[in-house]
Amino acid sequence: MRCYFGYPDSFLGKEPFRIKDLFLEEIEVDYGSVPVEVKRKLLSVLDNLYESNYLFIGNVIYDAVDILEFSLFSLPVREISSVVLSGYLYGKPTFLIRNLFRNTFASNPEIFFDFNFFPKDFLVVNVGYMHTSVSVGGNYLLNVPIGEFHFVDVLGNYLFNRFVYELGISNASLRKSGKRGEILDRMRSAAAKILFKGQKRVEVEEFGYERDVEKWEIDAVLTTVVGSCGYGDFFEAPFDFSSSVVHALYRFEEIFKERPKIKNIAVIGRLRHPIVKTLKKIIPVKPVELTGVEFADMDVVNRSFKPVCERVDFPKLRWRDEEVISQDEVSPSLNRLRYLFNQRDLRGISVLEKLVENGDAGEKVVYELLSILKRCSFKRKEDIIYLNYAISALSKLEIPEEILPKVIEEIGKKAFRWEIPLNVKMNVLYFCYRYRDKLNNTLLQIFPAVLSTYIRNVKLPEGERNFIKVVAEAVLSKE
């Protein structure tokens, strides 16, 4: 019999079981009676098997591997001939699981990983509670610190932030009334229902607050987790899911001296749709979606592998461009700007700034800046620097009414690309503030609230943090 350990469901043959449920049954504790933090630890036990003194419950301290052990007591462990592990369990967790079977159950099942069941032209992604693994051709394994928890958490926090900004309520007043933690938990619960059950409605009855959450809004918020990086895009270090996948493909080339021949993708887990949508942009093939039960009948096709295992740590501070822009001595003109931009010559930045300062070309300058926005890619740093200065310039100009919707749309397309520097984000934010009365039903309308959610885990001066909150309330407030 084959056993698969995954999240949220593990399988013995084709019969599902959940580690947390079997553990709590074994120690006779009701899941509904345990605090939220204990529930999170139970849900993330596979991500933390190496942790000692992991959980205190019922006056007993459990190591994380103890929880897995207790959960197996009610299963016919001696009948298990092979165990399939999620890719993110490669390394020390594998050693602990192997020892658990040997020392506690006197059993020695064969250990496999999810990527052993796919040919080498597959990219295999397994989504856990706190981590996601990415293997390329069965050879390269990347452990990304993103899982189901982060999708629910970021959407829940965004819903809470938007609620606060729309009603103009301060976090301090909610804390004093004892409502902040309660409403935040309700928003996270609503986020889970939105992601897993297709619910649209968000309500806080005591504040008379209710609204529908649109699909485009959800997609925009989740970009902070999945990102929008494509193969060939410029970034200094992986910082979200898409940049981690692209990083894995780059690293594969460096290590194995060849481009990965990816013809298929497999995505395993419960919350697959944001991951699937992102992967299809990087590698344009339709992914195979699995829950884990399929491993009961699948054959091992890739036994020999030499994984180069890497654990990604996302940076807390994103880069800011600090380029010294060369001065252009020629009289500024649109033709000169166009020529230098086509060459991606950074002297064009000084031309751009002089044109904006002079203000003598007016509408023509706006059209030229809009053209620059449209043509800026994310393949090289020079494009991102031009993008930054173009957005900053547009915030200073009086944009004609007939052009403004096109400018708002184009900046909206760039704003949710999280690989661009924070100072670009701040320029987008200032643009939102400048044209806050023109942003209804656009992506930029929700950008300040999404940015406010995004900066929770980013080092940022308090002044900038407060400015983001002020702008978010100014753009979203219904008062």
Short mmCIF file of C-alpha atoms in Angstrom, two decimals:
data_model
loop_
_atom_site.label_atom_id
_atom_site.label_comp_id
_atom_site.label_asym_id
_atom_site.label_seq_id
_atom_site.Cartn_x
_atom_site.Cartn_y
_atom_site.Cartn_z
CA MET A 1 0.00 0.00 0.00
CA ARG A 2 1.21 3.51 -0.80
CA CYS A 3 0.94 6.54 1.49
CA TYR A 4 1.15 10.19 0.39
CA PHE A 5 1.92 13.01 2.83
CA GLY A 6 0.63 16.36 1.59
CA TYR A 7 -1.50 19.36 2.49
CA PRO A 8 -4.30 19.56 3.39
CA ASP A 9 -5.09 15.92 2.63
CA SER A 10 -2.78 12.96 2.89
CA PHE A 11 -3.81 9.61 1.43
CA LEU A 12 -3.44 5.98 2.43
CA GLY A 13 -4.07 4.31 -0.89
CA LYS A 14 -7.04 6.39 -2.06
CA GLU A 15 -8.45 7.04 1.40
CA PRO A 16 -7.89 10.63 2.58
CA PHE A 17 -6.78 11.55 6.08
CA ARG A 18 -5.62 14.73 7.76
CA ILE A 19 -2.67 14.62 10.13
CA LYS A 20 -4.15 17.23 12.49
CA ASP A 21 -7.46 15.36 12.80
CA LEU A 22 -5.88 11.99 13.56
CA PHE A 23 -3.51 13.60 16.09
CA LEU A 24 -6.34 15.37 17.94
CA GLU A 25 -8.43 12.18 17.95
CA GLU A 26 -5.48 10.31 19.44
CA ILE A 27 -5.04 12.80 22.31
CA GLU A 28 -8.84 13.30 22.62
CA VAL A 29 -8.94 17.06 21.99
CA ASP A 30 -11.65 18.83 19.97
CA TYR A 31 -10.31 20.97 17.09
CA GLY A 32 -12.86 23.70 17.78
CA SER A 33 -11.58 24.13 21.33
CA VAL A 34 -7.96 24.99 20.47
CA PRO A 35 -6.74 28.60 19.92
CA VAL A 36 -6.05 30.00 16.44
CA GLU A 37 -2.26 29.85 16.91
CA VAL A 38 -2.47 26.15 17.84
CA LYS A 39 -4.60 25.50 14.74
CA ARG A 40 -1.96 27.18 12.56
CA LYS A 41 0.77 25.03 14.07
CA LEU A 42 -1.27 21.90 13.45
CA LEU A 43 -1.90 22.92 9.85
CA SER A 44 1.80 23.68 9.24
CA VAL A 45 3.22 20.61 10.96
CA LEU A 46 4.67 19.16 7.73
CA ASP A 47 6.48 22.44 7.09
CA ASN A 48 8.12 22.27 10.53
CA LEU A 49 8.88 18.60 11.23
CA TYR A 50 12.36 19.51 12.48
CA GLU A 51 10.96 21.80 15.24
CA SER A 52 11.24 20.64 18.86
CA ASN A 53 8.90 21.86 21.62
CA TYR A 54 6.55 22.73 18.77
CA LEU A 55 3.16 22.51 20.45
CA PHE A 56 1.85 22.77 24.01
CA ILE A 57 -1.59 21.25 24.37
CA GLY A 58 -3.30 19.39 27.16
CA ASN A 59 -0.37 20.15 29.48
CA VAL A 60 1.97 18.18 27.21
CA ILE A 61 4.74 19.51 24.96
CA TYR A 62 5.01 17.85 21.52
CA ASP A 63 7.78 18.01 18.96
CA ALA A 64 6.43 18.46 15.43
CA VAL A 65 7.44 14.93 14.46
CA ASP A 66 5.54 13.65 17.54
CA ILE A 67 2.34 15.00 16.01
CA LEU A 68 2.97 13.03 12.81
CA GLU A 69 3.77 9.93 14.89
CA PHE A 70 0.56 10.17 16.92
CA SER A 71 -1.48 10.66 13.74
CA LEU A 72 -0.14 7.38 12.34
CA PHE A 73 -1.15 5.25 15.36
CA SER A 74 -4.66 4.70 14.01
CA LEU A 75 -3.43 3.68 10.52
CA PRO A 76 -2.21 0.23 9.39
CA VAL A 77 1.38 1.51 9.11
CA ARG A 78 2.96 -1.94 8.67
CA GLU A 79 0.98 -2.37 5.43
CA ILE A 80 2.60 0.72 3.90
CA SER A 81 5.19 -0.38 1.34
CA SER A 82 6.02 3.05 -0.09
CA VAL A 83 5.68 6.67 1.00
CA VAL A 84 5.34 9.63 -1.38
CA LEU A 85 6.46 12.99 0.00
CA SER A 86 5.76 16.50 -1.22
CA GLY A 87 8.85 18.09 -2.74
CA TYR A 88 9.14 20.64 0.07
CA LEU A 89 9.81 17.73 2.49
CA TYR A 90 13.13 16.91 0.80
CA GLY A 91 16.12 16.97 3.16
CA LYS A 92 15.90 16.79 6.97
CA PRO A 93 12.11 16.18 7.04
CA THR A 94 12.68 13.10 4.85
CA PHE A 95 15.30 11.82 7.31
CA LEU A 96 12.89 12.33 10.24
CA ILE A 97 10.02 10.55 8.45
CA ARG A 98 12.27 7.62 7.51
CA ASN A 99 13.48 7.31 11.11
CA LEU A 100 9.90 7.53 12.40
CA PHE A 101 8.87 4.51 10.33
CA ARG A 102 12.00 2.56 11.29
CA ASN A 103 12.22 3.33 15.01
CA THR A 104 8.56 3.60 16.02
CA PHE A 105 6.84 1.21 13.63
CA ALA A 106 9.72 -1.14 12.74
CA SER A 107 8.92 -0.50 9.10
CA ASN A 108 11.11 0.42 6.15
CA PRO A 109 8.94 1.68 3.29
CA GLU A 110 10.50 2.96 0.07
CA ILE A 111 10.57 6.76 0.01
CA PHE A 112 9.66 8.72 -3.14
CA PHE A 113 9.02 12.37 -3.92
CA ASP A 114 6.27 13.85 -6.05
CA PHE A 115 8.67 14.62 -8.93
CA ASN A 116 9.68 10.93 -9.16
CA PHE A 117 6.31 10.26 -10.82
CA PHE A 118 6.74 12.62 -13.77
CA PRO A 119 9.02 12.53 -16.82
CA LYS A 120 11.92 14.96 -17.01
CA ASP A 121 10.04 17.34 -19.30
CA PHE A 122 7.74 18.25 -16.38
CA LEU A 123 7.95 21.20 -14.02
CA VAL A 124 6.36 19.96 -10.78
CA VAL A 125 4.90 22.37 -8.21
CA ASN A 126 3.49 21.23 -4.87
CA VAL A 127 1.57 23.81 -2.81
CA GLY A 128 1.70 23.29 0.96
CA TYR A 129 0.43 25.32 3.90
CA MET A 130 3.54 27.49 4.35
CA HIS A 131 5.86 26.31 1.56
CA THR A 132 5.73 25.39 -2.11
CA SER A 133 8.27 23.22 -3.89
CA VAL A 134 9.37 23.61 -7.49
CA SER A 135 11.31 20.87 -9.28
CA VAL A 136 12.62 21.18 -12.81
CA GLY A 137 13.14 18.00 -14.79
CA GLY A 138 13.32 15.98 -11.58
CA ASN A 139 16.74 17.50 -10.96
CA TYR A 140 16.32 20.87 -9.36
CA LEU A 141 14.33 21.52 -6.21
CA LEU A 142 13.41 24.95 -4.89
CA ASN A 143 11.67 25.48 -1.56
CA VAL A 144 9.65 28.71 -1.75
CA PRO A 145 8.28 30.27 1.48
CA ILE A 146 4.78 30.70 0.02
CA GLY A 147 1.82 28.45 0.67
CA GLU A 148 -1.93 28.39 1.06
CA PHE A 149 -1.69 30.38 4.30
CA HIS A 150 -0.12 33.37 2.53
CA PHE A 151 -2.88 33.61 -0.09
CA VAL A 152 -5.59 33.63 2.59
CA ASP A 153 -3.59 35.97 4.83
CA VAL A 154 -2.85 38.61 2.20
CA LEU A 155 -6.41 38.65 0.84
CA GLY A 156 -7.84 38.77 4.38
CA ASN A 157 -5.58 41.67 5.35
CA TYR A 158 -6.45 43.53 2.17
CA LEU A 159 -10.19 43.11 2.86
CA PHE A 160 -9.62 44.42 6.38
CA ASN A 161 -7.54 47.38 5.16
CA ARG A 162 -10.12 48.30 2.57
CA PHE A 163 -12.89 48.12 5.18
CA VAL A 164 -10.90 50.49 7.44
CA TYR A 165 -10.07 52.94 4.65
CA GLU A 166 -13.56 53.03 3.16
CA LEU A 167 -15.17 53.83 6.51
CA GLY A 168 -12.35 56.10 7.70
CA ILE A 169 -11.92 54.11 10.92
CA SER A 170 -8.58 54.15 12.73
CA ASN A 171 -6.86 50.96 13.84
CA ALA A 172 -6.37 52.57 17.27
CA SER A 173 -10.13 53.02 17.81
CA LEU A 174 -10.78 49.43 16.76
CA ARG A 175 -8.15 48.19 19.23
CA LYS A 176 -9.67 50.23 22.06
CA SER A 177 -13.08 48.75 21.37
CA GLY A 178 -11.60 45.24 21.20
CA LYS A 179 -12.93 44.80 17.67
CA ARG A 180 -9.75 44.86 15.58
CA GLY A 181 -8.62 41.25 16.10
CA GLU A 182 -12.16 39.93 15.76
CA ILE A 183 -12.87 41.77 12.48
CA LEU A 184 -9.45 40.85 11.07
CA ASP A 185 -10.14 37.15 11.77
CA ARG A 186 -13.55 37.48 10.11
CA MET A 187 -11.94 39.03 7.05
CA ARG A 188 -9.43 36.17 6.86
CA SER A 189 -12.32 33.72 7.15
CA ALA A 190 -14.11 35.58 4.34
CA ALA A 191 -10.90 35.41 2.27
CA ALA A 192 -10.79 31.63 2.70
CA LYS A 193 -14.43 31.32 1.59
CA ILE A 194 -13.71 33.53 -1.43
CA LEU A 195 -10.71 31.44 -2.48
CA PHE A 196 -12.10 27.98 -1.74
CA LYS A 197 -15.87 28.30 -2.09
CA GLY A 198 -16.32 31.13 -4.60
CA GLN A 199 -18.06 33.42 -2.10
CA LYS A 200 -18.21 37.09 -3.21
CA ARG A 201 -19.92 38.94 -0.35
CA VAL A 202 -18.04 40.60 2.54
CA GLU A 203 -20.09 41.94 5.45
CA VAL A 204 -19.47 43.60 8.83
CA GLU A 205 -23.02 44.01 10.07
CA GLU A 206 -22.33 46.16 13.14
CA PHE A 207 -20.73 48.82 10.91
CA GLY A 208 -23.34 48.51 8.15
CA TYR A 209 -20.59 47.47 5.77
CA GLU A 210 -21.16 45.14 2.84
CA ARG A 211 -19.83 44.78 -0.68
CA ASP A 212 -19.02 42.24 -3.38
CA VAL A 213 -15.39 41.35 -4.06
CA GLU A 214 -14.73 41.21 -7.79
CA LYS A 215 -12.54 38.60 -9.49
CA TRP A 216 -10.22 41.24 -10.99
CA GLU A 217 -9.75 42.65 -7.49
CA ILE A 218 -8.78 39.25 -6.07
CA ASP A 219 -6.32 38.69 -8.92
CA ALA A 220 -4.73 42.11 -8.33
CA VAL A 221 -4.32 41.48 -4.58
CA LEU A 222 -2.81 38.03 -5.09
CA THR A 223 -0.12 39.47 -7.37
CA THR A 224 1.69 40.41 -4.14
CA VAL A 225 2.16 36.67 -3.53
CA VAL A 226 2.38 35.11 -7.00
CA GLY A 227 3.93 38.09 -8.80
CA SER A 228 4.05 38.70 -12.55
CA CYS A 229 7.61 37.83 -13.57
CA GLY A 230 8.21 36.21 -16.94
CA TYR A 231 11.19 34.33 -18.32
CA GLY A 232 13.86 36.92 -19.11
CA ASP A 233 12.53 39.63 -16.76
CA PHE A 234 15.03 41.56 -14.64
CA PHE A 235 15.10 41.15 -10.85
CA GLU A 236 17.96 41.05 -8.37
CA ALA A 237 16.67 38.21 -6.16
CA PRO A 238 13.50 36.07 -6.03
CA PHE A 239 10.82 37.68 -3.87
CA ASP A 240 7.51 36.02 -4.85
CA PHE A 241 6.31 32.84 -6.53
CA SER A 242 6.75 33.82 -10.18
CA SER A 243 10.25 35.26 -9.65
CA SER A 244 11.16 32.08 -7.72
CA VAL A 245 10.08 29.88 -10.65
CA VAL A 246 12.01 32.04 -13.14
CA HIS A 247 14.99 31.94 -10.75
CA ALA A 248 14.76 28.13 -10.71
CA LEU A 249 14.84 28.03 -14.51
CA TYR A 250 17.86 30.38 -14.56
CA ARG A 251 19.65 28.28 -11.93
CA PHE A 252 18.95 25.10 -13.89
CA GLU A 253 20.75 26.63 -16.88
CA GLU A 254 23.71 27.64 -14.69
CA ILE A 255 24.05 24.24 -13.03
CA PHE A 256 23.31 21.85 -15.89
CA LYS A 257 24.60 24.07 -18.75
CA GLU A 258 21.41 23.69 -20.77
CA ARG A 259 17.97 25.24 -20.92
CA PRO A 260 15.31 23.14 -19.21
CA LYS A 261 13.11 21.37 -21.76
CA ILE A 262 9.77 21.94 -20.05
CA LYS A 263 6.82 20.63 -22.06
CA ASN A 264 4.38 19.97 -19.21
CA ILE A 265 3.52 21.29 -15.75
CA ALA A 266 1.99 19.48 -12.77
CA VAL A 267 0.47 21.45 -9.87
CA ILE A 268 -0.36 19.52 -6.70
CA GLY A 269 -2.37 20.77 -3.72
CA ARG A 270 -5.67 22.39 -2.86
CA LEU A 271 -5.20 26.08 -3.75
CA ARG A 272 -3.99 25.68 -7.31
CA HIS A 273 -5.75 28.29 -9.46
CA PRO A 274 -3.53 31.35 -8.64
CA ILE A 275 -0.43 29.18 -9.16
CA VAL A 276 -1.77 27.71 -12.42
CA LYS A 277 -2.60 31.13 -13.82
CA THR A 278 0.91 32.40 -13.02
CA LEU A 279 2.70 29.35 -14.42
CA LYS A 280 0.82 29.57 -17.73
CA LYS A 281 2.26 33.08 -18.22
CA ILE A 282 5.82 31.80 -17.69
CA ILE A 283 5.46 28.55 -19.64
CA PRO A 284 2.44 28.65 -21.99
CA VAL A 285 1.12 25.12 -21.49
CA LYS A 286 -1.98 23.90 -19.70
CA PRO A 287 -0.91 22.42 -16.32
CA VAL A 288 -2.07 19.05 -15.00
CA GLU A 289 -3.84 19.66 -11.66
CA LEU A 290 -3.65 17.00 -8.91
CA THR A 291 -4.88 16.71 -5.32
CA GLY A 292 -2.54 13.90 -4.24
CA VAL A 293 -4.89 10.92 -4.41
CA GLU A 294 -3.58 10.23 -7.93
CA PHE A 295 -0.24 8.99 -6.53
CA ALA A 296 -1.96 5.75 -5.42
CA ASP A 297 -2.05 4.55 -9.05
CA MET A 298 0.91 6.38 -10.60
CA ASP A 299 4.13 4.62 -11.60
CA VAL A 300 7.59 5.84 -10.68
CA VAL A 301 9.17 7.08 -13.92
CA ASN A 302 12.12 9.09 -12.67
CA ARG A 303 14.02 7.22 -9.96
CA SER A 304 17.49 8.66 -10.46
CA PHE A 305 17.89 12.35 -9.72
CA LYS A 306 20.51 14.71 -8.36
CA PRO A 307 18.57 17.58 -6.84
CA VAL A 308 20.31 20.83 -6.11
CA CYS A 309 18.16 21.91 -3.21
CA GLU A 310 17.82 25.62 -2.47
CA ARG A 311 15.66 27.34 0.12
CA VAL A 312 14.60 30.83 -0.97
CA ASP A 313 14.60 33.65 1.58
CA PHE A 314 12.74 36.70 0.36
CA PRO A 315 14.48 40.07 0.96
CA LYS A 316 12.79 42.49 3.34
CA LEU A 317 13.99 45.53 1.42
CA ARG A 318 13.44 45.79 -2.30
CA TRP A 319 16.00 47.64 -4.40
CA ARG A 320 15.72 51.32 -5.22
CA ASP A 321 17.38 52.68 -8.31
CA GLU A 322 20.14 55.04 -7.32
CA GLU A 323 21.61 55.52 -10.76
CA VAL A 324 23.53 58.71 -11.40
CA ILE A 325 21.71 59.96 -14.49
CA SER A 326 24.09 61.46 -17.02
CA GLN A 327 23.24 65.00 -18.11
CA ASP A 328 22.46 65.58 -21.76
CA GLU A 329 23.97 68.85 -22.98
CA VAL A 330 21.80 69.14 -26.10
CA SER A 331 18.69 71.33 -26.00
CA PRO A 332 15.77 69.16 -24.83
CA SER A 333 13.27 68.06 -27.47
CA LEU A 334 10.80 65.23 -27.99
CA ASN A 335 12.91 63.89 -30.85
CA ARG A 336 15.98 63.84 -28.63
CA LEU A 337 14.04 62.04 -25.85
CA ARG A 338 12.65 59.52 -28.34
CA TYR A 339 16.09 58.79 -29.77
CA LEU A 340 17.76 58.32 -26.36
CA PHE A 341 14.90 56.17 -25.05
CA ASN A 342 15.10 53.92 -28.12
CA GLN A 343 18.77 53.41 -27.27
CA ARG A 344 17.88 53.01 -23.57
CA ASP A 345 20.49 55.72 -23.01
CA LEU A 346 19.94 57.14 -19.52
CA ARG A 347 20.83 60.64 -20.70
CA GLY A 348 17.23 60.65 -21.88
CA ILE A 349 16.15 61.00 -18.24
CA SER A 350 17.64 64.49 -18.02
CA VAL A 351 15.89 65.40 -21.30
CA LEU A 352 12.61 64.10 -19.88
CA GLU A 353 13.02 66.13 -16.69
CA LYS A 354 13.89 69.35 -18.60
CA LEU A 355 10.84 68.93 -20.85
CA VAL A 356 8.59 68.58 -17.83
CA GLU A 357 10.21 71.57 -16.10
CA ASN A 358 9.86 73.75 -19.18
CA GLY A 359 6.27 72.73 -19.75
CA ASP A 360 6.36 74.17 -23.24
CA ALA A 361 5.31 71.05 -25.14
CA GLY A 362 2.23 70.22 -23.02
CA GLU A 363 0.03 67.56 -24.57
CA LYS A 364 2.80 66.26 -26.83
CA VAL A 365 4.96 65.50 -23.78
CA VAL A 366 2.09 63.55 -22.18
CA TYR A 367 1.65 61.45 -25.33
CA GLU A 368 5.39 60.79 -25.45
CA LEU A 369 5.44 59.71 -21.79
CA LEU A 370 2.45 57.44 -22.44
CA SER A 371 4.37 55.88 -25.33
CA ILE A 372 7.35 55.30 -23.02
CA LEU A 373 5.08 53.64 -20.45
CA LYS A 374 3.69 51.26 -23.07
CA ARG A 375 7.12 50.33 -24.42
CA CYS A 376 8.91 49.84 -21.09
CA SER A 377 9.43 46.15 -20.45
CA PHE A 378 10.81 44.41 -17.38
CA LYS A 379 13.74 42.79 -19.17
CA ARG A 380 16.39 45.29 -18.10
CA LYS A 381 17.08 47.86 -15.46
CA GLU A 382 17.16 50.81 -17.87
CA ASP A 383 13.50 50.23 -18.77
CA ILE A 384 12.50 50.26 -15.12
CA ILE A 385 14.39 53.52 -14.52
CA TYR A 386 12.63 55.14 -17.49
CA LEU A 387 9.31 53.78 -16.19
CA ASN A 388 9.93 55.39 -12.80
CA TYR A 389 10.73 58.82 -14.20
CA ALA A 390 7.85 58.71 -16.69
CA ILE A 391 5.31 57.99 -13.91
CA SER A 392 6.85 60.72 -11.76
CA ALA A 393 6.65 63.18 -14.65
CA LEU A 394 3.00 62.34 -15.36
CA SER A 395 2.17 63.13 -11.73
CA LYS A 396 3.50 66.65 -12.24
CA LEU A 397 1.75 67.44 -15.52
CA GLU A 398 -1.80 68.51 -16.23
CA ILE A 399 -3.03 65.53 -18.24
CA PRO A 400 -5.83 66.33 -20.71
CA GLU A 401 -9.16 64.67 -19.90
CA GLU A 402 -9.25 62.71 -23.16
CA ILE A 403 -5.80 61.15 -22.48
CA LEU A 404 -6.15 60.52 -18.73
CA PRO A 405 -8.08 57.19 -18.95
CA LYS A 406 -5.33 55.76 -21.18
CA VAL A 407 -2.62 56.92 -18.75
CA ILE A 408 -4.51 55.45 -15.76
CA GLU A 409 -4.95 52.15 -17.59
CA GLU A 410 -1.28 51.92 -18.58
CA ILE A 411 0.03 52.79 -15.11
CA GLY A 412 -2.43 50.25 -13.67
CA LYS A 413 -0.83 47.55 -15.83
CA LYS A 414 2.61 48.39 -14.41
CA ALA A 415 1.64 49.13 -10.79
CA PHE A 416 1.00 45.50 -9.79
CA ARG A 417 4.39 44.29 -11.07
CA TRP A 418 6.06 43.76 -7.69
CA GLU A 419 9.56 43.28 -9.10
CA ILE A 420 9.85 47.02 -9.70
CA PRO A 421 11.50 49.11 -6.95
CA LEU A 422 9.64 50.63 -4.05
CA ASN A 423 10.39 54.16 -5.20
CA VAL A 424 8.47 53.39 -8.40
CA LYS A 425 5.59 52.23 -6.22
CA MET A 426 5.72 55.51 -4.31
CA ASN A 427 5.52 57.45 -7.59
CA VAL A 428 2.50 55.37 -8.62
CA LEU A 429 1.00 56.13 -5.21
CA TYR A 430 1.53 59.87 -5.67
CA PHE A 431 -0.13 59.63 -9.09
CA CYS A 432 -3.10 57.93 -7.38
CA TYR A 433 -3.27 60.77 -4.87
CA ARG A 434 -3.03 63.46 -7.55
CA TYR A 435 -5.84 61.92 -9.64
CA ARG A 436 -7.79 60.22 -6.83
CA ASP A 437 -11.13 61.59 -8.09
CA LYS A 438 -10.62 59.94 -11.49
CA LEU A 439 -9.83 56.38 -10.39
CA ASN A 440 -13.29 54.88 -9.80
CA ASN A 441 -13.60 51.26 -10.97
CA THR A 442 -9.98 51.10 -12.10
CA LEU A 443 -7.07 48.97 -10.90
CA LEU A 444 -5.41 52.08 -9.49
CA GLN A 445 -8.37 52.66 -7.18
CA ILE A 446 -7.39 49.62 -5.11
CA PHE A 447 -3.62 49.99 -5.57
CA PRO A 448 -3.03 52.01 -2.35
CA ALA A 449 -4.90 49.42 -0.24
CA VAL A 450 -3.00 46.55 -1.88
CA LEU A 451 0.30 48.39 -1.33
CA SER A 452 -0.67 48.96 2.30
CA THR A 453 -1.11 45.18 2.66
CA TYR A 454 2.11 44.45 0.78
CA ILE A 455 4.36 46.64 2.99
CA ARG A 456 3.61 44.66 6.17
CA ASN A 457 6.73 42.56 5.55
CA VAL A 458 8.88 45.24 3.91
CA LYS A 459 11.29 47.58 5.70
CA LEU A 460 9.99 51.07 5.09
CA PRO A 461 10.46 54.47 6.82
CA GLU A 462 7.52 55.37 9.04
CA GLY A 463 6.85 58.52 7.01
CA GLU A 464 6.37 56.54 3.80
CA ARG A 465 4.26 53.95 5.63
CA ASN A 466 1.95 56.66 6.95
CA PHE A 467 1.74 58.35 3.53
CA ILE A 468 0.54 55.08 2.00
CA LYS A 469 -2.22 54.83 4.61
CA VAL A 470 -3.28 58.46 4.09
CA VAL A 471 -3.47 58.00 0.32
CA ALA A 472 -5.38 54.72 0.65
CA GLU A 473 -8.01 56.39 2.80
CA ALA A 474 -8.19 59.43 0.47
CA VAL A 475 -8.77 57.21 -2.57
CA LEU A 476 -11.19 54.71 -0.99
CA SER A 477 -13.07 56.72 1.62
CA LYS A 478 -16.82 56.86 1.03
CA GLU A 479 -17.31 59.86 3.30
#
